[in-house]
PDB file of N, CA and C and ligand atoms in Angstrom:
ATOM      1  N   MET A   1       0.865  -1.201   0.000  1.00 62.00           N
ATOM      2  CA  MET A   1       0.000   0.000   0.000  1.00 62.00           C
ATOM      3  C   MET A   1       0.892   1.238   0.000  1.00 62.00           C
ATOM      4  N   PRO A   2       0.920   1.962  -1.091  1.00 70.00           N
ATOM      5  CA  PRO A   2       1.799   3.133  -1.153  1.00 70.00           C
ATOM      6  C   PRO A   2       1.290   4.253  -0.256  1.00 70.00           C
ATOM      7  N   VAL A   3       2.205   5.073   0.215  1.00 79.00           N
ATOM      8  CA  VAL A   3       1.829   6.241   0.992  1.00 79.00           C
ATOM      9  C   VAL A   3       2.266   7.473   0.210  1.00 79.00           C
ATOM     10  N   PHE A   4       1.705   8.599   0.552  1.00 84.00           N
ATOM     11  CA  PHE A   4       2.016   9.826  -0.147  1.00 84.00           C
ATOM     12  C   PHE A   4       2.436  10.902   0.850  1.00 84.00           C
ATOM     13  N   CYS A   5       3.449  11.636   0.461  1.00 85.00           N
ATOM     14  CA  CYS A   5       3.894  12.762   1.287  1.00 85.00           C
ATOM     15  C   CYS A   5       2.759  13.765   1.411  1.00 85.00           C
ATOM     16  N   HIS A   6       2.474  14.187   2.652  1.00 83.00           N
ATOM     17  CA  HIS A   6       1.355  15.118   2.828  1.00 83.00           C
ATOM     18  C   HIS A   6       1.744  16.558   2.537  1.00 83.00           C
ATOM     19  N   ARG A   7       3.037  16.809   2.251  1.00 87.00           N
ATOM     20  CA  ARG A   7       3.444  18.162   1.895  1.00 87.00           C
ATOM     21  C   ARG A   7       3.525  18.326   0.379  1.00 87.00           C
ATOM     22  N   CYS A   8       4.228  17.392  -0.294  1.00 93.00           N
ATOM     23  CA  CYS A   8       4.449  17.574  -1.728  1.00 93.00           C
ATOM     24  C   CYS A   8       3.715  16.527  -2.561  1.00 93.00           C
ATOM     25  N   GLY A   9       3.147  15.505  -1.916  1.00 88.00           N
ATOM     26  CA  GLY A   9       2.356  14.535  -2.647  1.00 88.00           C
ATOM     27  C   GLY A   9       3.146  13.447  -3.341  1.00 88.00           C
ATOM     28  N   THR A  10       4.446  13.394  -3.094  1.00 88.00           N
ATOM     29  CA  THR A  10       5.265  12.367  -3.723  1.00 88.00           C
ATOM     30  C   THR A  10       4.874  10.985  -3.221  1.00 88.00           C
ATOM     31  N   GLY A  11       4.721  10.036  -4.127  1.00 88.00           N
ATOM     32  CA  GLY A  11       4.455   8.658  -3.754  1.00 88.00           C
ATOM     33  C   GLY A  11       5.701   8.032  -3.145  1.00 88.00           C
ATOM     34  N   LEU A  12       5.522   7.322  -2.038  1.00 86.00           N
ATOM     35  CA  LEU A  12       6.649   6.738  -1.311  1.00 86.00           C
ATOM     36  C   LEU A  12       6.337   5.291  -0.990  1.00 86.00           C
ATOM     37  N   PRO A  13       7.366   4.471  -0.811  1.00 84.00           N
ATOM     38  CA  PRO A  13       7.119   3.095  -0.362  1.00 84.00           C
ATOM     39  C   PRO A  13       6.513   3.099   1.036  1.00 84.00           C
ATOM     40  N   SER A  14       5.744   2.065   1.336  1.00 78.00           N
ATOM     41  CA  SER A  14       5.019   2.038   2.612  1.00 78.00           C
ATOM     42  C   SER A  14       5.958   1.980   3.804  1.00 78.00           C
ATOM     43  N   THR A  15       7.224   1.642   3.575  1.00 81.00           N
ATOM     44  CA  THR A  15       8.189   1.580   4.668  1.00 81.00           C
ATOM     45  C   THR A  15       8.862   2.913   4.922  1.00 81.00           C
ATOM     46  N   ALA A  16       8.583   3.912   4.071  1.00 83.00           N
ATOM     47  CA  ALA A  16       9.268   5.197   4.186  1.00 83.00           C
ATOM     48  C   ALA A  16       8.851   5.920   5.457  1.00 83.00           C
ATOM     49  N   ARG A  17       9.797   6.577   6.085  1.00 84.00           N
ATOM     50  CA  ARG A  17       9.513   7.393   7.259  1.00 84.00           C
ATOM     51  C   ARG A  17       9.702   8.873   6.967  1.00 84.00           C
ATOM     52  N   PHE A  18      10.476   9.151   5.900  1.00 87.00           N
ATOM     53  CA  PHE A  18      10.694  10.528   5.496  1.00 87.00           C
ATOM     54  C   PHE A  18      10.477  10.629   3.993  1.00 87.00           C
ATOM     55  N   CYS A  19       9.955  11.766   3.546  1.00 90.00           N
ATOM     56  CA  CYS A  19       9.763  11.979   2.126  1.00 90.00           C
ATOM     57  C   CYS A  19      11.113  12.118   1.437  1.00 90.00           C
ATOM     58  N   SER A  20      11.298  11.372   0.340  1.00 89.00           N
ATOM     59  CA  SER A  20      12.564  11.436  -0.375  1.00 89.00           C
ATOM     60  C   SER A  20      12.692  12.724  -1.182  1.00 89.00           C
ATOM     61  N   ASN A  21      11.601  13.427  -1.360  1.00 91.00           N
ATOM     62  CA  ASN A  21      11.614  14.638  -2.162  1.00 91.00           C
ATOM     63  C   ASN A  21      11.818  15.893  -1.319  1.00 91.00           C
ATOM     64  N   CYS A  22      11.070  16.023  -0.215  1.00 94.00           N
ATOM     65  CA  CYS A  22      11.141  17.253   0.576  1.00 94.00           C
ATOM     66  C   CYS A  22      11.567  17.013   2.009  1.00 94.00           C
ATOM     67  N   GLY A  23      11.691  15.755   2.440  1.00 91.00           N
ATOM     68  CA  GLY A  23      12.221  15.473   3.764  1.00 91.00           C
ATOM     69  C   GLY A  23      11.199  15.497   4.885  1.00 91.00           C
ATOM     70  N   THR A  24       9.929  15.724   4.540  1.00 87.00           N
ATOM     71  CA  THR A  24       8.897  15.742   5.565  1.00 87.00           C
ATOM     72  C   THR A  24       8.739  14.361   6.204  1.00 87.00           C
ATOM     73  N   VAL A  25       8.511  14.346   7.507  1.00 85.00           N
ATOM     74  CA  VAL A  25       8.239  13.089   8.188  1.00 85.00           C
ATOM     75  C   VAL A  25       6.909  12.538   7.685  1.00 85.00           C
ATOM     76  N   VAL A  26       6.935  11.293   7.248  1.00 81.00           N
ATOM     77  CA  VAL A  26       5.735  10.664   6.717  1.00 81.00           C
ATOM     78  C   VAL A  26       5.054   9.882   7.839  1.00 81.00           C
ATOM     79  N   THR A  27       3.841  10.231   8.140  1.00 72.00           N
ATOM     80  CA  THR A  27       3.075   9.489   9.139  1.00 72.00           C
ATOM     81  C   THR A  27       2.207   8.481   8.409  1.00 72.00           C
ATOM     82  N   VAL A  28       2.472   7.230   8.637  1.00 60.00           N
ATOM     83  CA  VAL A  28       1.727   6.174   7.972  1.00 60.00           C
ATOM     84  C   VAL A  28       0.401   5.977   8.688  1.00 60.00           C
ATOM     85  N   GLN A  29      -0.668   6.067   7.935  1.00 58.00           N
ATOM     86  CA  GLN A  29      -1.986   5.901   8.524  1.00 58.00           C
ATOM     87  C   GLN A  29      -2.580   4.586   8.042  1.00 58.00           C
ATOM     88  N   PRO A  30      -3.023   3.738   8.962  1.00 56.00           N
ATOM     89  CA  PRO A  30      -3.636   2.485   8.525  1.00 56.00           C
ATOM     90  C   PRO A  30      -4.898   2.759   7.739  1.00 56.00           C
ATOM     91  N   PRO A  31      -5.162   1.992   6.685  1.00 53.00           N
ATOM     92  CA  PRO A  31      -6.314   2.256   5.811  1.00 53.00           C
ATOM     93  C   PRO A  31      -7.637   2.194   6.552  1.00 53.00           C
ATOM     94  N   VAL A  32      -7.727   1.400   7.618  1.00 52.00           N
ATOM     95  CA  VAL A  32      -8.989   1.286   8.334  1.00 52.00           C
ATOM     96  C   VAL A  32      -9.322   2.558   9.091  1.00 52.00           C
ATOM     97  N   ALA A  33      -8.307   3.442   9.292  1.00 58.00           N
ATOM     98  CA  ALA A  33      -8.551   4.663  10.048  1.00 58.00           C
ATOM     99  C   ALA A  33      -9.260   5.721   9.208  1.00 58.00           C
ATOM    100  N   ARG A  34      -9.352   5.472   7.914  1.00 71.00           N
ATOM    101  CA  ARG A  34      -9.972   6.463   7.051  1.00 71.00           C
ATOM    102  C   ARG A  34     -11.485   6.439   7.230  1.00 71.00           C
ATOM    103  N   PRO A  35     -12.083   7.581   7.486  1.00 79.00           N
ATOM    104  CA  PRO A  35     -13.536   7.601   7.672  1.00 79.00           C
ATOM    105  C   PRO A  35     -14.272   7.365   6.361  1.00 79.00           C
ATOM    106  N   LEU A  36     -15.528   6.985   6.485  1.00 84.00           N
ATOM    107  CA  LEU A  36     -16.340   6.730   5.299  1.00 84.00           C
ATOM    108  C   LEU A  36     -16.844   8.053   4.750  1.00 84.00           C
ATOM    109  N   VAL A  37     -16.213   8.491   3.679  1.00 86.00           N
ATOM    110  CA  VAL A  37     -16.602   9.732   3.014  1.00 86.00           C
ATOM    111  C   VAL A  37     -16.562   9.496   1.517  1.00 86.00           C
ATOM    112  N   ARG A  38     -17.162  10.413   0.783  1.00 81.00           N
ATOM    113  CA  ARG A  38     -17.107  10.341  -0.676  1.00 81.00           C
ATOM    114  C   ARG A  38     -16.048  11.315  -1.175  1.00 81.00           C
ATOM    115  N   PRO A  39     -14.897  10.801  -1.616  1.00 82.00           N
ATOM    116  CA  PRO A  39     -13.812  11.700  -2.028  1.00 82.00           C
ATOM    117  C   PRO A  39     -14.182  12.493  -3.271  1.00 82.00           C
ATOM    118  N   HIS A  40     -13.591  13.692  -3.377  1.00 79.00           N
ATOM    119  CA  HIS A  40     -13.786  14.474  -4.598  1.00 79.00           C
ATOM    120  C   HIS A  40     -12.885  13.959  -5.708  1.00 79.00           C
ATOM    121  N   PHE A  41     -11.728  13.423  -5.298  1.00 77.00           N
ATOM    122  CA  PHE A  41     -10.756  12.974  -6.290  1.00 77.00           C
ATOM    123  C   PHE A  41     -10.953  11.494  -6.567  1.00 77.00           C
ATOM    124  N   GLY A  42     -11.084  11.126  -7.839  1.00 80.00           N
ATOM    125  CA  GLY A  42     -11.152   9.732  -8.212  1.00 80.00           C
ATOM    126  C   GLY A  42     -12.558   9.193  -8.358  1.00 80.00           C
ATOM    127  N   ARG A  43     -13.565  10.008  -8.083  1.00 85.00           N
ATOM    128  CA  ARG A  43     -14.935   9.523  -8.166  1.00 85.00           C
ATOM    129  C   ARG A  43     -15.397   9.402  -9.617  1.00 85.00           C
ATOM    130  N   GLN A  44     -16.332   8.485  -9.850  1.00 82.00           N
ATOM    131  CA  GLN A  44     -16.891   8.322 -11.184  1.00 82.00           C
ATOM    132  C   GLN A  44     -18.293   8.933 -11.252  1.00 82.00           C
ATOM    133  N   ILE A  45     -19.134   8.622 -10.286  1.00 83.00           N
ATOM    134  CA  ILE A  45     -20.495   9.157 -10.281  1.00 83.00           C
ATOM    135  C   ILE A  45     -20.671  10.044  -9.051  1.00 83.00           C
ATOM    136  N   ALA A  46     -20.785   9.420  -7.888  1.00 86.00           N
ATOM    137  CA  ALA A  46     -20.966  10.192  -6.664  1.00 86.00           C
ATOM    138  C   ALA A  46     -19.857   9.931  -5.658  1.00 86.00           C
ATOM    139  N   GLY A  47     -18.915   9.080  -6.016  1.00 85.00           N
ATOM    140  CA  GLY A  47     -17.815   8.786  -5.101  1.00 85.00           C
ATOM    141  C   GLY A  47     -18.143   7.707  -4.084  1.00 85.00           C
ATOM    142  N   VAL A  48     -19.289   7.034  -4.247  1.00 81.00           N
ATOM    143  CA  VAL A  48     -19.699   6.014  -3.278  1.00 81.00           C
ATOM    144  C   VAL A  48     -18.753   4.818  -3.327  1.00 81.00           C
ATOM    145  N   CYS A  49     -18.456   4.337  -4.534  1.00 88.00           N
ATOM    146  CA  CYS A  49     -17.612   3.145  -4.678  1.00 88.00           C
ATOM    147  C   CYS A  49     -16.217   3.394  -4.113  1.00 88.00           C
ATOM    148  N   ILE A  50     -15.615   4.500  -4.500  1.00 83.00           N
ATOM    149  CA  ILE A  50     -14.247   4.758  -4.050  1.00 83.00           C
ATOM    150  C   ILE A  50     -14.245   5.090  -2.557  1.00 83.00           C
ATOM    151  N   GLY A  51     -15.314   5.704  -2.074  1.00 80.00           N
ATOM    152  CA  GLY A  51     -15.411   5.983  -0.644  1.00 80.00           C
ATOM    153  C   GLY A  51     -15.450   4.714   0.174  1.00 80.00           C
ATOM    154  N   LEU A  52     -16.290   3.759  -0.256  1.00 85.00           N
ATOM    155  CA  LEU A  52     -16.374   2.470   0.427  1.00 85.00           C
ATOM    156  C   LEU A  52     -15.049   1.731   0.332  1.00 85.00           C
ATOM    157  N   ALA A  53     -14.453   1.775  -0.867  1.00 85.00           N
ATOM    158  CA  ALA A  53     -13.195   1.053  -1.079  1.00 85.00           C
ATOM    159  C   ALA A  53     -12.095   1.593  -0.178  1.00 85.00           C
ATOM    160  N   GLN A  54     -12.013   2.908  -0.075  1.00 83.00           N
ATOM    161  CA  GLN A  54     -10.956   3.512   0.736  1.00 83.00           C
ATOM    162  C   GLN A  54     -11.221   3.313   2.224  1.00 83.00           C
ATOM    163  N   ALA A  55     -12.479   3.342   2.611  1.00 84.00           N
ATOM    164  CA  ALA A  55     -12.798   3.209   4.030  1.00 84.00           C
ATOM    165  C   ALA A  55     -12.522   1.797   4.537  1.00 84.00           C
ATOM    166  N   TYR A  56     -12.756   0.810   3.674  1.00 84.00           N
ATOM    167  CA  TYR A  56     -12.634  -0.573   4.125  1.00 84.00           C
ATOM    168  C   TYR A  56     -11.431  -1.290   3.532  1.00 84.00           C
ATOM    169  N   GLY A  57     -10.628  -0.580   2.746  1.00 86.00           N
ATOM    170  CA  GLY A  57      -9.432  -1.186   2.183  1.00 86.00           C
ATOM    171  C   GLY A  57      -9.716  -2.137   1.036  1.00 86.00           C
ATOM    172  N   TRP A  58     -10.841  -1.944   0.374  1.00 88.00           N
ATOM    173  CA  TRP A  58     -11.186  -2.783  -0.769  1.00 88.00           C
ATOM    174  C   TRP A  58     -10.544  -2.238  -2.033  1.00 88.00           C
ATOM    175  N   ASP A  59     -10.557  -3.059  -3.069  1.00 89.00           N
ATOM    176  CA  ASP A  59     -10.079  -2.632  -4.385  1.00 89.00           C
ATOM    177  C   ASP A  59     -11.202  -1.871  -5.081  1.00 89.00           C
ATOM    178  N   VAL A  60     -10.950  -0.609  -5.415  1.00 88.00           N
ATOM    179  CA  VAL A  60     -12.021   0.223  -5.955  1.00 88.00           C
ATOM    180  C   VAL A  60     -12.531  -0.322  -7.283  1.00 88.00           C
ATOM    181  N   ALA A  61     -11.632  -0.918  -8.088  1.00 89.00           N
ATOM    182  CA  ALA A  61     -12.068  -1.494  -9.362  1.00 89.00           C
ATOM    183  C   ALA A  61     -13.052  -2.635  -9.130  1.00 89.00           C
ATOM    184  N   LEU A  62     -12.749  -3.450  -8.123  1.00 89.00           N
ATOM    185  CA  LEU A  62     -13.622  -4.579  -7.807  1.00 89.00           C
ATOM    186  C   LEU A  62     -14.973  -4.080  -7.292  1.00 89.00           C
ATOM    187  N   VAL A  63     -14.945  -3.056  -6.449  1.00 88.00           N
ATOM    188  CA  VAL A  63     -16.191  -2.494  -5.932  1.00 88.00           C
ATOM    189  C   VAL A  63     -17.059  -1.983  -7.073  1.00 88.00           C
ATOM    190  N   ARG A  64     -16.403  -1.289  -8.034  1.00 88.00           N
ATOM    191  CA  ARG A  64     -17.163  -0.728  -9.171  1.00 88.00           C
ATOM    192  C   ARG A  64     -17.753  -1.838 -10.038  1.00 88.00           C
ATOM    193  N   ILE A  65     -16.964  -2.884 -10.266  1.00 91.00           N
ATOM    194  CA  ILE A  65     -17.460  -3.989 -11.092  1.00 91.00           C
ATOM    195  C   ILE A  65     -18.669  -4.634 -10.427  1.00 91.00           C
ATOM    196  N   LEU A  66     -18.534  -4.902  -9.120  1.00 90.00           N
ATOM    197  CA  LEU A  66     -19.644  -5.520  -8.391  1.00 90.00           C
ATOM    198  C   LEU A  66     -20.862  -4.599  -8.367  1.00 90.00           C
ATOM    199  N   ALA A  67     -20.623  -3.294  -8.257  1.00 89.00           N
ATOM    200  CA  ALA A  67     -21.734  -2.348  -8.241  1.00 89.00           C
ATOM    201  C   ALA A  67     -22.476  -2.350  -9.573  1.00 89.00           C
ATOM    202  N   VAL A  68     -21.689  -2.347 -10.660  1.00 90.00           N
ATOM    203  CA  VAL A  68     -22.305  -2.343 -11.999  1.00 90.00           C
ATOM    204  C   VAL A  68     -23.089  -3.630 -12.224  1.00 90.00           C
ATOM    205  N   ILE A  69     -22.474  -4.770 -11.858  1.00 91.00           N
ATOM    206  CA  ILE A  69     -23.181  -6.048 -11.983  1.00 91.00           C
ATOM    207  C   ILE A  69     -24.455  -6.017 -11.143  1.00 91.00           C
ATOM    208  N   GLY A  70     -24.320  -5.499  -9.930  1.00 90.00           N
ATOM    209  CA  GLY A  70     -25.467  -5.437  -9.027  1.00 90.00           C
ATOM    210  C   GLY A  70     -26.597  -4.574  -9.575  1.00 90.00           C
ATOM    211  N   PHE A  71     -26.219  -3.469 -10.261  1.00 87.00           N
ATOM    212  CA  PHE A  71     -27.225  -2.599 -10.841  1.00 87.00           C
ATOM    213  C   PHE A  71     -28.144  -3.372 -11.788  1.00 87.00           C
ATOM    214  N   PHE A  72     -27.553  -4.302 -12.527  1.00 90.00           N
ATOM    215  CA  PHE A  72     -28.319  -4.996 -13.558  1.00 90.00           C
ATOM    216  C   PHE A  72     -28.988  -6.263 -13.051  1.00 90.00           C
ATOM    217  N   PHE A  73     -28.410  -6.894 -12.028  1.00 91.00           N
ATOM    218  CA  PHE A  73     -28.868  -8.232 -11.662  1.00 91.00           C
ATOM    219  C   PHE A  73     -29.511  -8.318 -10.281  1.00 91.00           C
ATOM    220  N   SER A  74     -29.599  -7.219  -9.557  1.00 87.00           N
ATOM    221  CA  SER A  74     -30.140  -7.299  -8.203  1.00 87.00           C
ATOM    222  C   SER A  74     -31.593  -6.827  -8.154  1.00 87.00           C
ATOM    223  N   GLY A  75     -32.166  -6.507  -9.307  1.00 85.00           N
ATOM    224  CA  GLY A  75     -33.546  -6.047  -9.320  1.00 85.00           C
ATOM    225  C   GLY A  75     -33.720  -4.683  -8.653  1.00 85.00           C
ATOM    226  N   GLY A  76     -32.666  -3.875  -8.672  1.00 84.00           N
ATOM    227  CA  GLY A  76     -32.769  -2.531  -8.129  1.00 84.00           C
ATOM    228  C   GLY A  76     -32.246  -2.383  -6.717  1.00 84.00           C
ATOM    229  N   MET A  77     -31.925  -3.520  -6.066  1.00 87.00           N
ATOM    230  CA  MET A  77     -31.444  -3.438  -4.691  1.00 87.00           C
ATOM    231  C   MET A  77     -30.160  -2.611  -4.590  1.00 87.00           C
ATOM    232  N   VAL A  78     -29.228  -2.867  -5.494  1.00 88.00           N
ATOM    233  CA  VAL A  78     -27.952  -2.154  -5.455  1.00 88.00           C
ATOM    234  C   VAL A  78     -28.156  -0.682  -5.803  1.00 88.00           C
ATOM    235  N   ALA A  79     -29.067  -0.435  -6.747  1.00 87.00           N
ATOM    236  CA  ALA A  79     -29.346   0.953  -7.114  1.00 87.00           C
ATOM    237  C   ALA A  79     -29.897   1.728  -5.917  1.00 87.00           C
ATOM    238  N   VAL A  80     -30.791   1.083  -5.172  1.00 89.00           N
ATOM    239  CA  VAL A  80     -31.343   1.722  -3.971  1.00 89.00           C
ATOM    240  C   VAL A  80     -30.244   1.928  -2.934  1.00 89.00           C
ATOM    241  N   ALA A  81     -29.394   0.886  -2.753  1.00 90.00           N
ATOM    242  CA  ALA A  81     -28.303   0.988  -1.784  1.00 90.00           C
ATOM    243  C   ALA A  81     -27.324   2.084  -2.188  1.00 90.00           C
ATOM    244  N   TYR A  82     -27.075   2.188  -3.497  1.00 83.00           N
ATOM    245  CA  TYR A  82     -26.158   3.221  -3.983  1.00 83.00           C
ATOM    246  C   TYR A  82     -26.708   4.610  -3.673  1.00 83.00           C
ATOM    247  N   LEU A  83     -27.984   4.790  -3.936  1.00 88.00           N
ATOM    248  CA  LEU A  83     -28.611   6.087  -3.657  1.00 88.00           C
ATOM    249  C   LEU A  83     -28.578   6.386  -2.166  1.00 88.00           C
ATOM    250  N   ALA A  84     -28.814   5.335  -1.356  1.00 89.00           N
ATOM    251  CA  ALA A  84     -28.785   5.521   0.093  1.00 89.00           C
ATOM    252  C   ALA A  84     -27.395   5.948   0.555  1.00 89.00           C
ATOM    253  N   CYS A  85     -26.372   5.320  -0.043  1.00 85.00           N
ATOM    254  CA  CYS A  85     -24.998   5.693   0.296  1.00 85.00           C
ATOM    255  C   CYS A  85     -24.699   7.117  -0.164  1.00 85.00           C
ATOM    256  N   TRP A  86     -25.182   7.446  -1.349  1.00 84.00           N
ATOM    257  CA  TRP A  86     -24.977   8.786  -1.907  1.00 84.00           C
ATOM    258  C   TRP A  86     -25.510   9.852  -0.936  1.00 84.00           C
ATOM    259  N   ILE A  87     -26.692   9.559  -0.395  1.00 88.00           N
ATOM    260  CA  ILE A  87     -27.315  10.502   0.532  1.00 88.00           C
ATOM    261  C   ILE A  87     -26.659  10.416   1.909  1.00 88.00           C
ATOM    262  N   GLY A  88     -26.360   9.170   2.335  1.00 87.00           N
ATOM    263  CA  GLY A  88     -25.944   8.964   3.715  1.00 87.00           C
ATOM    264  C   GLY A  88     -24.478   9.193   3.989  1.00 87.00           C
ATOM    265  N   ILE A  89     -23.632   9.023   2.985  1.00 82.00           N
ATOM    266  CA  ILE A  89     -22.197   9.187   3.208  1.00 82.00           C
ATOM    267  C   ILE A  89     -21.826  10.636   2.947  1.00 82.00           C
ATOM    268  N   PRO A  90     -21.205  11.293   3.904  1.00 84.00           N
ATOM    269  CA  PRO A  90     -20.867  12.710   3.701  1.00 84.00           C
ATOM    270  C   PRO A  90     -19.775  12.887   2.661  1.00 84.00           C
ATOM    271  N   GLU A  91     -19.776  14.039   2.009  1.00 85.00           N
ATOM    272  CA  GLU A  91     -18.709  14.369   1.096  1.00 85.00           C
ATOM    273  C   GLU A  91     -17.426  14.597   1.878  1.00 85.00           C
ATOM    274  N   GLU A  92     -16.304  14.190   1.273  1.00 85.00           N
ATOM    275  CA  GLU A  92     -15.027  14.481   1.888  1.00 85.00           C
ATOM    276  C   GLU A  92     -14.833  15.994   1.932  1.00 85.00           C
ATOM    277  N   PRO A  93     -14.462  16.529   3.104  1.00 80.00           N
ATOM    278  CA  PRO A  93     -14.256  17.982   3.161  1.00 80.00           C
ATOM    279  C   PRO A  93     -13.073  18.389   2.307  1.00 80.00           C
ATOM    280  N   TYR A  94     -13.159  19.576   1.743  1.00 74.00           N
ATOM    281  CA  TYR A  94     -12.054  20.076   0.938  1.00 74.00           C
ATOM    282  C   TYR A  94     -10.876  20.426   1.836  1.00 74.00           C
ATOM    283  N   ASN A  95      -9.735  19.826   1.563  1.00 65.00           N
ATOM    284  CA  ASN A  95      -8.505  20.166   2.280  1.00 65.00           C
ATOM    285  C   ASN A  95      -7.341  19.714   1.420  1.00 65.00           C
ATOM    286  N   VAL A  96      -6.205  19.471   2.015  1.00 54.00           N
ATOM    287  CA  VAL A  96      -5.040  19.039   1.250  1.00 54.00           C
ATOM    288  C   VAL A  96      -5.334  17.679   0.621  1.00 54.00           C
ATOM    289  N   PRO A  97      -5.169  17.552  -0.694  1.00 56.00           N
ATOM    290  CA  PRO A  97      -5.509  16.289  -1.353  1.00 56.00           C
ATOM    291  C   PRO A  97      -4.733  15.109  -0.783  1.00 56.00           C
ATOM    292  N   GLY A  98      -5.426  14.007  -0.581  1.00 58.00           N
ATOM    293  CA  GLY A  98      -4.775  12.784  -0.170  1.00 58.00           C
ATOM    294  C   GLY A  98      -4.486  12.690   1.307  1.00 58.00           C
ATOM    295  N   VAL A  99      -4.888  13.670   2.090  1.00 56.00           N
ATOM    296  CA  VAL A  99      -4.580  13.666   3.514  1.00 56.00           C
ATOM    297  C   VAL A  99      -5.868  13.641   4.316  1.00 56.00           C
ATOM    298  N   TYR A 100      -5.931  12.710   5.266  1.00 56.00           N
ATOM    299  CA  TYR A 100      -7.048  12.716   6.176  1.00 56.00           C
ATOM    300  C   TYR A 100      -6.618  12.105   7.483  1.00 56.00           C
ATOM    301  N   PRO A 101      -6.822  12.695   8.645  1.00 57.00           N
ATOM    302  CA  PRO A 101      -7.478  13.987   8.803  1.00 57.00           C
ATOM    303  C   PRO A 101      -6.531  15.133   8.442  1.00 57.00           C
ATOM    304  N   PRO A 102      -7.074  16.325   8.177  1.00 54.00           N
ATOM    305  CA  PRO A 102      -6.200  17.460   7.837  1.00 54.00           C
ATOM    306  C   PRO A 102      -5.303  17.810   9.013  1.00 54.00           C
ATOM    307  N   ASN A 103      -4.142  18.300   8.714  1.00 53.00           N
ATOM    308  CA  ASN A 103      -3.223  18.724   9.766  1.00 53.00           C
ATOM    309  C   ASN A 103      -3.768  19.963  10.469  1.00 53.00           C
ATOM    310  N   GLN A 104      -3.755  19.880  11.789  1.00 51.00           N
ATOM    311  CA  GLN A 104      -4.175  21.046  12.561  1.00 51.00           C
ATOM    312  C   GLN A 104      -2.963  21.949  12.715  1.00 51.00           C
ATOM    313  N   ALA A 105      -2.887  22.973  11.908  1.00 50.00           N
ATOM    314  CA  ALA A 105      -1.681  23.811  11.878  1.00 50.00           C
ATOM    315  C   ALA A 105      -1.579  24.663  13.143  1.00 50.00           C
TER     316      ALA A 105
HETATM  317 ZN1   ZN B 201       7.455  15.538   0.251  1.00 71.64          ZN
END
C-alpha cells in the first residue's frame, strides 16, 4: 500500500519514514482509520464506490465492477443501496488532497 507525502504529494514506499523529495516526516496511517466519506478525487459518479473502497481497504475497481453487476442483476437493490450511500455518506471535506485527517496547523 503506497503512501504519499502530505506536503508535496510524492508517492513513497510504505516503509518510508521521510519523504525522499522534501524530507517531511511521513506518518503512515492504517487504511482502516480512514472515515467513510465520498472523495472528490477519483470519483466516477458520486464517489460512493471509491469511498467504500478507501474506508474498508477494498479494491475500488472490484467495488465498481460488483456495483455495476449489481445494478443490472439485483432487481434494483444495489441501485437503492447506492442512492442511500450517496445521501448517507458525507462528502469528503475540501482540504489538502490525499490527507485525512487534515493537519491542525
Ligand atoms: Zn514531500
